[in-house]
Amino acid sequence: MIVGIGVDLVDVARFAATLERRPALRERLFTEVELQGRSVSTGLVSGQAGALCTGHAGDELCGETFADAGREVPVASLAARFAAKEAVAKSLGGPPGLAHREAEVVVGDHGRPMLMVSGRAEEIAGELGVRRWHLSLSHDGGFAVAYVIAEG
Amino acid sequence: MSGNAKEQILDFVRARYPQAEIDETQDIFALGFVNSLFAMELVMYIEKTFEVTIPNDELKIDNFRSANTMAELVDRLSPARV
């Protein structure tokens, strides 16, 4: 059963300009794993513990960009991650008290983006009965978009 | 503090959106061009400018709707003055 959906669109140039004006936003919005584009074990895939999810295989953000761990993550990818965090909040009904770092975009096998939700976001998701997250990311034409489904 | 904070916040918003006519009571999100990214920038601006830390439970849109509500937030988060 679908508990909630969320979508968010980010202007990549505007996002880049904001990060340039406020560099400390990087640490406020993103985890270290996200900033480094590191991959995670695929043992996390497919809704274990209710906080994990599968992403959308074959996404253009996944392949060479996410596979090259250790390189600086391109700003378009960070913009897509930011969109994913906003989309998670929307899928939960936009409750107050969520922190962006609580919705973490990680990379699984074959560059598949996945969500790991923690803290207040995880609590609310639990209350709503969310057991699995689905995430799809894309960017083109200067915009990044994220689509999230919270499944019960 | 509150009056000064209000003016500084208004100046910050006006500098970013010079096309908007904004007063201290106006809902900046209702104007249509302020989004979640700018809201986060506001968070960073307020924390740095007024030397406060905004906890997660204060990160709600109602606290950032207008210069008035943001100045009230700054007042709440600022150490009591003697």
PDB file of C-alpha atoms in Angstrom:
ATOM      1  CA  MET A   1       0.000   0.000   0.000  1.00  0.00           C
ATOM      2  CA  ILE A   2       1.244   3.488  -0.797  1.00  0.00           C
ATOM      3  CA  VAL A   3       1.426   5.575   2.370  1.00  0.00           C
ATOM      4  CA  GLY A   4       2.675   8.738   0.710  1.00  0.00           C
ATOM      5  CA  ILE A   5       4.331  10.182  -2.344  1.00  0.00           C
ATOM      6  CA  GLY A   6       6.600  13.168  -2.739  1.00  0.00           C
ATOM      7  CA  VAL A   7       8.244  14.958  -5.612  1.00  0.00           C
ATOM      8  CA  ASP A   8      10.592  17.920  -5.672  1.00  0.00           C
ATOM      9  CA  LEU A   9      12.240  19.931  -8.403  1.00  0.00           C
ATOM     10  CA  VAL A  10      15.438  21.924  -7.898  1.00  0.00           C
ATOM     11  CA  ASP A  11      16.995  24.539 -10.149  1.00  0.00           C
ATOM     12  CA  VAL A  12      20.605  23.320 -10.284  1.00  0.00           C
ATOM     13  CA  ALA A  13      22.143  26.742 -10.957  1.00  0.00           C
ATOM     14  CA  ARG A  14      20.182  28.278  -8.117  1.00  0.00           C
ATOM     15  CA  PHE A  15      21.214  25.425  -5.869  1.00  0.00           C
ATOM     16  CA  ALA A  16      24.878  25.842  -6.832  1.00  0.00           C
ATOM     17  CA  ALA A  17      24.725  29.578  -6.193  1.00  0.00           C
ATOM     18  CA  THR A  18      23.186  28.976  -2.790  1.00  0.00           C
ATOM     19  CA  LEU A  19      25.908  26.511  -1.831  1.00  0.00           C
ATOM     20  CA  GLU A  20      28.521  28.977  -2.960  1.00  0.00           C
ATOM     21  CA  ARG A  21      27.008  31.751  -0.858  1.00  0.00           C
ATOM     22  CA  ARG A  22      26.521  29.470   2.142  1.00  0.00           C
ATOM     23  CA  PRO A  23      29.171  26.713   2.067  1.00  0.00           C
ATOM     24  CA  ALA A  24      28.150  25.525   5.537  1.00  0.00           C
ATOM     25  CA  LEU A  25      24.864  24.376   4.017  1.00  0.00           C
ATOM     26  CA  ARG A  26      26.688  21.330   2.681  1.00  0.00           C
ATOM     27  CA  GLU A  27      27.183  19.916   6.140  1.00  0.00           C
ATOM     28  CA  ARG A  28      23.732  21.010   7.245  1.00  0.00           C
ATOM     29  CA  LEU A  29      21.985  19.313   4.343  1.00  0.00           C
ATOM     30  CA  PHE A  30      24.141  16.309   3.530  1.00  0.00           C
ATOM     31  CA  THR A  31      25.862  13.480   5.341  1.00  0.00           C
ATOM     32  CA  GLU A  32      29.487  12.662   4.798  1.00  0.00           C
ATOM     33  CA  VAL A  33      28.466   9.618   2.776  1.00  0.00           C
ATOM     34  CA  GLU A  34      26.383  11.779   0.468  1.00  0.00           C
ATOM     35  CA  LEU A  35      29.085  14.377   0.011  1.00  0.00           C
ATOM     36  CA  GLN A  36      31.587  11.711  -0.918  1.00  0.00           C
ATOM     37  CA  GLY A  37      29.202   9.685  -3.053  1.00  0.00           C
ATOM     38  CA  ARG A  38      30.197   6.488  -1.296  1.00  0.00           C
ATOM     39  CA  SER A  39      28.466   3.236  -2.032  1.00  0.00           C
ATOM     40  CA  VAL A  40      26.886   0.987   0.568  1.00  0.00           C
ATOM     41  CA  SER A  41      26.527  -2.736   0.928  1.00  0.00           C
ATOM     42  CA  THR A  42      23.670  -4.230  -1.002  1.00  0.00           C
ATOM     43  CA  GLY A  43      22.735  -6.094   2.139  1.00  0.00           C
ATOM     44  CA  LEU A  44      20.775  -2.947   2.913  1.00  0.00           C
ATOM     45  CA  VAL A  45      18.488  -3.172  -0.080  1.00  0.00           C
ATOM     46  CA  SER A  46      14.801  -3.961  -0.183  1.00  0.00           C
ATOM     47  CA  GLY A  47      13.149  -2.536   2.838  1.00  0.00           C
ATOM     48  CA  GLN A  48      15.052  -4.085   5.674  1.00  0.00           C
ATOM     49  CA  ALA A  49      14.211  -2.615   9.056  1.00  0.00           C
ATOM     50  CA  GLY A  50      11.663  -0.383   7.430  1.00  0.00           C
ATOM     51  CA  ALA A  51      14.170   2.382   6.946  1.00  0.00           C
ATOM     52  CA  LEU A  52      15.767   1.359   3.730  1.00  0.00           C
ATOM     53  CA  CYS A  53      14.616   1.271   0.187  1.00  0.00           C
ATOM     54  CA  THR A  54      15.378   0.361  -3.320  1.00  0.00           C
ATOM     55  CA  GLY A  55      16.042   3.099  -5.785  1.00  0.00           C
ATOM     56  CA  HIS A  56      15.410   3.301  -9.457  1.00  0.00           C
ATOM     57  CA  ALA A  57      17.870   1.166 -11.349  1.00  0.00           C
ATOM     58  CA  GLY A  58      19.456   2.708 -14.388  1.00  0.00           C
ATOM     59  CA  ASP A  59      19.077   6.265 -13.225  1.00  0.00           C
ATOM     60  CA  GLU A  60      21.396   8.616 -15.031  1.00  0.00           C
ATOM     61  CA  LEU A  61      22.780   9.887 -11.740  1.00  0.00           C
ATOM     62  CA  CYS A  62      23.943   6.482 -10.722  1.00  0.00           C
ATOM     63  CA  GLY A  63      26.442   5.036 -13.151  1.00  0.00           C
ATOM     64  CA  GLU A  64      29.781   6.687 -13.484  1.00  0.00           C
ATOM     65  CA  THR A  65      29.007   9.544 -11.148  1.00  0.00           C
ATOM     66  CA  PHE A  66      28.183   7.519  -8.060  1.00  0.00           C
ATOM     67  CA  ALA A  67      30.525   4.682  -8.862  1.00  0.00           C
ATOM     68  CA  ASP A  68      33.591   6.846  -8.535  1.00  0.00           C
ATOM     69  CA  ALA A  69      33.684   6.990  -4.775  1.00  0.00           C
ATOM     70  CA  GLY A  70      36.036   9.547  -3.350  1.00  0.00           C
ATOM     71  CA  ARG A  71      35.515  12.102  -6.075  1.00  0.00           C
ATOM     72  CA  GLU A  72      33.642  15.259  -5.323  1.00  0.00           C
ATOM     73  CA  VAL A  73      29.990  14.715  -6.074  1.00  0.00           C
ATOM     74  CA  PRO A  74      28.776  16.944  -8.935  1.00  0.00           C
ATOM     75  CA  VAL A  75      26.488  19.737  -7.875  1.00  0.00           C
ATOM     76  CA  ALA A  76      23.661  18.395 -10.042  1.00  0.00           C
ATOM     77  CA  SER A  77      23.796  15.188  -8.030  1.00  0.00           C
ATOM     78  CA  LEU A  78      23.730  17.110  -4.779  1.00  0.00           C
ATOM     79  CA  ALA A  79      20.750  19.053  -6.096  1.00  0.00           C
ATOM     80  CA  ALA A  80      18.984  15.763  -6.817  1.00  0.00           C
ATOM     81  CA  ARG A  81      19.783  14.552  -3.309  1.00  0.00           C
ATOM     82  CA  PHE A  82      18.377  17.758  -1.868  1.00  0.00           C
ATOM     83  CA  ALA A  83      15.246  17.212  -3.937  1.00  0.00           C
ATOM     84  CA  ALA A  84      15.033  13.670  -2.550  1.00  0.00           C
ATOM     85  CA  LYS A  85      15.105  14.967   1.021  1.00  0.00           C
ATOM     86  CA  GLU A  86      12.342  17.443   0.282  1.00  0.00           C
ATOM     87  CA  ALA A  87      10.360  14.708  -1.439  1.00  0.00           C
ATOM     88  CA  VAL A  88      10.677  12.482   1.624  1.00  0.00           C
ATOM     89  CA  ALA A  89       9.284  15.274   3.807  1.00  0.00           C
ATOM     90  CA  LYS A  90       6.380  15.673   1.406  1.00  0.00           C
ATOM     91  CA  SER A  91       5.686  11.969   1.384  1.00  0.00           C
ATOM     92  CA  LEU A  92       5.401  12.102   5.176  1.00  0.00           C
ATOM     93  CA  GLY A  93       2.946  14.980   5.040  1.00  0.00           C
ATOM     94  CA  GLY A  94       5.470  17.740   5.735  1.00  0.00           C
ATOM     95  CA  PRO A  95       5.661  17.421   9.509  1.00  0.00           C
ATOM     96  CA  PRO A  96       7.805  19.945  11.411  1.00  0.00           C
ATOM     97  CA  GLY A  97      11.055  18.944  13.025  1.00  0.00           C
ATOM     98  CA  LEU A  98      12.624  17.022  10.172  1.00  0.00           C
ATOM     99  CA  ALA A  99      16.279  17.533   9.375  1.00  0.00           C
ATOM    100  CA  HIS A 100      17.613  17.098   5.867  1.00  0.00           C
ATOM    101  CA  ARG A 101      20.356  14.772   7.032  1.00  0.00           C
ATOM    102  CA  GLU A 102      17.713  12.367   8.334  1.00  0.00           C
ATOM    103  CA  ALA A 103      16.886  11.377   4.772  1.00  0.00           C
ATOM    104  CA  GLU A 104      20.134  10.107   3.366  1.00  0.00           C
ATOM    105  CA  VAL A 105      20.619   9.119  -0.246  1.00  0.00           C
ATOM    106  CA  VAL A 106      23.079   6.277  -0.545  1.00  0.00           C
ATOM    107  CA  VAL A 107      24.235   4.265  -3.497  1.00  0.00           C
ATOM    108  CA  GLY A 108      23.779   0.552  -3.838  1.00  0.00           C
ATOM    109  CA  ASP A 109      24.753  -1.960  -6.436  1.00  0.00           C
ATOM    110  CA  HIS A 110      24.899  -0.738 -10.034  1.00  0.00           C
ATOM    111  CA  GLY A 111      24.677   2.837  -8.804  1.00  0.00           C
ATOM    112  CA  ARG A 112      21.126   2.436  -7.572  1.00  0.00           C
ATOM    113  CA  PRO A 113      20.145   5.317  -5.282  1.00  0.00           C
ATOM    114  CA  MET A 114      18.458   4.304  -2.054  1.00  0.00           C
ATOM    115  CA  LEU A 115      17.049   6.110   0.931  1.00  0.00           C
ATOM    116  CA  MET A 116      18.096   5.600   4.507  1.00  0.00           C
ATOM    117  CA  VAL A 117      15.814   7.405   6.908  1.00  0.00           C
ATOM    118  CA  SER A 118      16.710   8.085  10.521  1.00  0.00           C
ATOM    119  CA  GLY A 119      15.794  10.219  13.517  1.00  0.00           C
ATOM    120  CA  ARG A 120      12.502  12.083  13.556  1.00  0.00           C
ATOM    121  CA  ALA A 121      11.787  11.163   9.946  1.00  0.00           C
ATOM    122  CA  GLU A 122      12.143   7.481  10.794  1.00  0.00           C
ATOM    123  CA  GLU A 123       9.857   7.893  13.801  1.00  0.00           C
ATOM    124  CA  ILE A 124       7.126   9.531  11.748  1.00  0.00           C
ATOM    125  CA  ALA A 125       7.523   6.995   8.971  1.00  0.00           C
ATOM    126  CA  GLY A 126       7.104   4.267  11.572  1.00  0.00           C
ATOM    127  CA  GLU A 127       3.954   5.879  12.921  1.00  0.00           C
ATOM    128  CA  LEU A 128       2.542   6.044   9.397  1.00  0.00           C
ATOM    129  CA  GLY A 129       3.418   2.422   8.749  1.00  0.00           C
ATOM    130  CA  VAL A 130       6.089   3.013   6.118  1.00  0.00           C
ATOM    131  CA  ARG A 131       8.055  -0.167   5.572  1.00  0.00           C
ATOM    132  CA  ARG A 132       9.875   0.547   2.361  1.00  0.00           C
ATOM    133  CA  TRP A 133      11.051   3.559   0.396  1.00  0.00           C
ATOM    134  CA  HIS A 134      11.337   3.965  -3.353  1.00  0.00           C
ATOM    135  CA  LEU A 135      13.441   6.707  -4.880  1.00  0.00           C
ATOM    136  CA  SER A 136      14.066   7.872  -8.419  1.00  0.00           C
ATOM    137  CA  LEU A 137      16.353  10.762  -9.368  1.00  0.00           C
ATOM    138  CA  SER A 138      17.040  12.540 -12.606  1.00  0.00           C
ATOM    139  CA  HIS A 139      18.379  15.795 -13.955  1.00  0.00           C
ATOM    140  CA  ASP A 140      18.238  17.544 -17.291  1.00  0.00           C
ATOM    141  CA  GLY A 141      17.829  21.033 -18.669  1.00  0.00           C
ATOM    142  CA  GLY A 142      19.239  22.628 -15.557  1.00  0.00           C
ATOM    143  CA  PHE A 143      16.806  20.968 -13.182  1.00  0.00           C
ATOM    144  CA  ALA A 144      17.087  18.010 -10.838  1.00  0.00           C
ATOM    145  CA  VAL A 145      14.052  16.049  -9.774  1.00  0.00           C
ATOM    146  CA  ALA A 146      13.398  13.409  -7.155  1.00  0.00           C
ATOM    147  CA  TYR A 147      10.383  11.182  -6.784  1.00  0.00           C
ATOM    148  CA  VAL A 148       9.730   9.265  -3.604  1.00  0.00           C
ATOM    149  CA  ILE A 149       7.163   6.640  -2.722  1.00  0.00           C
ATOM    150  CA  ALA A 150       6.650   5.599   0.882  1.00  0.00           C
ATOM    151  CA  GLU A 151       5.236   2.105   0.906  1.00  0.00           C
ATOM    152  CA  GLY A 152       3.481   0.498   3.836  1.00  0.00           C
TER     153      GLY A 152
ATOM    154  CA  MET B   1      17.201  43.224  19.362  1.00  0.00           C
ATOM    155  CA  SER B   2      13.896  42.293  17.765  1.00  0.00           C
ATOM    156  CA  GLY B   3      13.536  45.506  15.760  1.00  0.00           C
ATOM    157  CA  ASN B   4      17.110  45.327  14.563  1.00  0.00           C
ATOM    158  CA  ALA B   5      16.794  41.659  13.675  1.00  0.00           C
ATOM    159  CA  LYS B   6      13.607  42.376  11.757  1.00  0.00           C
ATOM    160  CA  GLU B   7      15.287  45.060   9.663  1.00  0.00           C
ATOM    161  CA  GLN B   8      18.348  42.916   8.967  1.00  0.00           C
ATOM    162  CA  ILE B   9      16.195  39.981   7.916  1.00  0.00           C
ATOM    163  CA  LEU B  10      14.087  42.206   5.680  1.00  0.00           C
ATOM    164  CA  ASP B  11      17.230  43.596   4.087  1.00  0.00           C
ATOM    165  CA  PHE B  12      18.485  40.066   3.437  1.00  0.00           C
ATOM    166  CA  VAL B  13      15.234  38.974   1.788  1.00  0.00           C
ATOM    167  CA  ARG B  14      14.908  42.179  -0.214  1.00  0.00           C
ATOM    168  CA  ALA B  15      18.485  41.853  -1.453  1.00  0.00           C
ATOM    169  CA  ARG B  16      17.714  38.381  -2.768  1.00  0.00           C
ATOM    170  CA  TYR B  17      14.322  39.304  -4.209  1.00  0.00           C
ATOM    171  CA  PRO B  18      14.590  42.963  -5.214  1.00  0.00           C
ATOM    172  CA  GLN B  19      11.515  42.665  -7.379  1.00  0.00           C
ATOM    173  CA  ALA B  20       9.339  41.935  -4.364  1.00  0.00           C
ATOM    174  CA  GLU B  21       7.757  44.547  -2.175  1.00  0.00           C
ATOM    175  CA  ILE B  22       8.050  42.990   1.228  1.00  0.00           C
ATOM    176  CA  ASP B  23       7.140  44.343   4.593  1.00  0.00           C
ATOM    177  CA  GLU B  24       7.661  42.851   8.007  1.00  0.00           C
ATOM    178  CA  THR B  25       4.289  41.141   8.144  1.00  0.00           C
ATOM    179  CA  GLN B  26       4.213  39.717   4.642  1.00  0.00           C
ATOM    180  CA  ASP B  27       4.255  35.955   4.148  1.00  0.00           C
ATOM    181  CA  ILE B  28       7.338  35.511   1.967  1.00  0.00           C
ATOM    182  CA  PHE B  29       6.307  32.010   0.952  1.00  0.00           C
ATOM    183  CA  ALA B  30       2.968  33.284  -0.285  1.00  0.00           C
ATOM    184  CA  LEU B  31       4.853  35.512  -2.716  1.00  0.00           C
ATOM    185  CA  GLY B  32       5.508  32.435  -4.803  1.00  0.00           C
ATOM    186  CA  PHE B  33       9.206  32.596  -5.531  1.00  0.00           C
ATOM    187  CA  VAL B  34      10.630  31.669  -2.148  1.00  0.00           C
ATOM    188  CA  ASN B  35      11.280  27.949  -1.941  1.00  0.00           C
ATOM    189  CA  SER B  36      12.699  25.382   0.464  1.00  0.00           C
ATOM    190  CA  LEU B  37      16.240  26.089  -0.652  1.00  0.00           C
ATOM    191  CA  PHE B  38      15.923  29.747   0.212  1.00  0.00           C
ATOM    192  CA  ALA B  39      14.380  28.718   3.518  1.00  0.00           C
ATOM    193  CA  MET B  40      17.550  26.793   4.320  1.00  0.00           C
ATOM    194  CA  GLU B  41      19.617  29.778   3.314  1.00  0.00           C
ATOM    195  CA  LEU B  42      17.551  31.852   5.703  1.00  0.00           C
ATOM    196  CA  VAL B  43      18.329  29.351   8.443  1.00  0.00           C
ATOM    197  CA  MET B  44      22.035  29.687   7.805  1.00  0.00           C
ATOM    198  CA  TYR B  45      21.826  33.473   7.576  1.00  0.00           C
ATOM    199  CA  ILE B  46      19.930  33.782  10.851  1.00  0.00           C
ATOM    200  CA  GLU B  47      22.249  31.408  12.701  1.00  0.00           C
ATOM    201  CA  LYS B  48      25.366  33.199  11.555  1.00  0.00           C
ATOM    202  CA  THR B  49      24.108  36.762  11.814  1.00  0.00           C
ATOM    203  CA  PHE B  50      22.445  36.476  15.198  1.00  0.00           C
ATOM    204  CA  GLU B  51      24.726  33.787  16.649  1.00  0.00           C
ATOM    205  CA  VAL B  52      21.924  31.381  17.450  1.00  0.00           C
ATOM    206  CA  THR B  53      21.386  27.714  16.753  1.00  0.00           C
ATOM    207  CA  ILE B  54      18.012  26.793  15.318  1.00  0.00           C
ATOM    208  CA  PRO B  55      17.056  23.336  16.599  1.00  0.00           C
ATOM    209  CA  ASN B  56      15.215  20.894  14.386  1.00  0.00           C
ATOM    210  CA  ASP B  57      11.927  21.382  16.210  1.00  0.00           C
ATOM    211  CA  GLU B  58      12.023  25.072  15.253  1.00  0.00           C
ATOM    212  CA  LEU B  59      12.584  24.276  11.593  1.00  0.00           C
ATOM    213  CA  LYS B  60       8.979  24.772  10.673  1.00  0.00           C
ATOM    214  CA  ILE B  61       7.738  26.980   7.937  1.00  0.00           C
ATOM    215  CA  ASP B  62       5.625  29.150  10.241  1.00  0.00           C
ATOM    216  CA  ASN B  63       8.806  30.417  11.902  1.00  0.00           C
ATOM    217  CA  PHE B  64      10.083  31.716   8.581  1.00  0.00           C
ATOM    218  CA  ARG B  65       6.957  33.163   7.005  1.00  0.00           C
ATOM    219  CA  SER B  66       7.702  36.804   7.708  1.00  0.00           C
ATOM    220  CA  ALA B  67      10.372  39.088   9.109  1.00  0.00           C
ATOM    221  CA  ASN B  68       8.232  39.359  12.217  1.00  0.00           C
ATOM    222  CA  THR B  69       8.110  35.623  12.867  1.00  0.00           C
ATOM    223  CA  MET B  70      11.822  35.245  12.134  1.00  0.00           C
ATOM    224  CA  ALA B  71      12.681  38.069  14.527  1.00  0.00           C
ATOM    225  CA  GLU B  72      10.520  36.390  17.166  1.00  0.00           C
ATOM    226  CA  LEU B  73      12.430  33.175  16.566  1.00  0.00           C
ATOM    227  CA  VAL B  74      15.727  35.005  17.011  1.00  0.00           C
ATOM    228  CA  ASP B  75      14.438  36.490  20.260  1.00  0.00           C
ATOM    229  CA  ARG B  76      13.392  33.076  21.551  1.00  0.00           C
ATOM    230  CA  LEU B  77      16.744  31.532  20.715  1.00  0.00           C
ATOM    231  CA  SER B  78      18.939  34.365  21.936  1.00  0.00           C
ATOM    232  CA  PRO B  79      20.398  34.116  25.423  1.00  0.00           C
ATOM    233  CA  ALA B  80      18.518  36.223  27.973  1.00  0.00           C
ATOM    234  CA  ARG B  81      20.063  39.624  28.397  1.00  0.00           C
ATOM    235  CA  VAL B  82      20.544  41.254  31.783  1.00  0.00           C
TER     236      VAL B  82
END
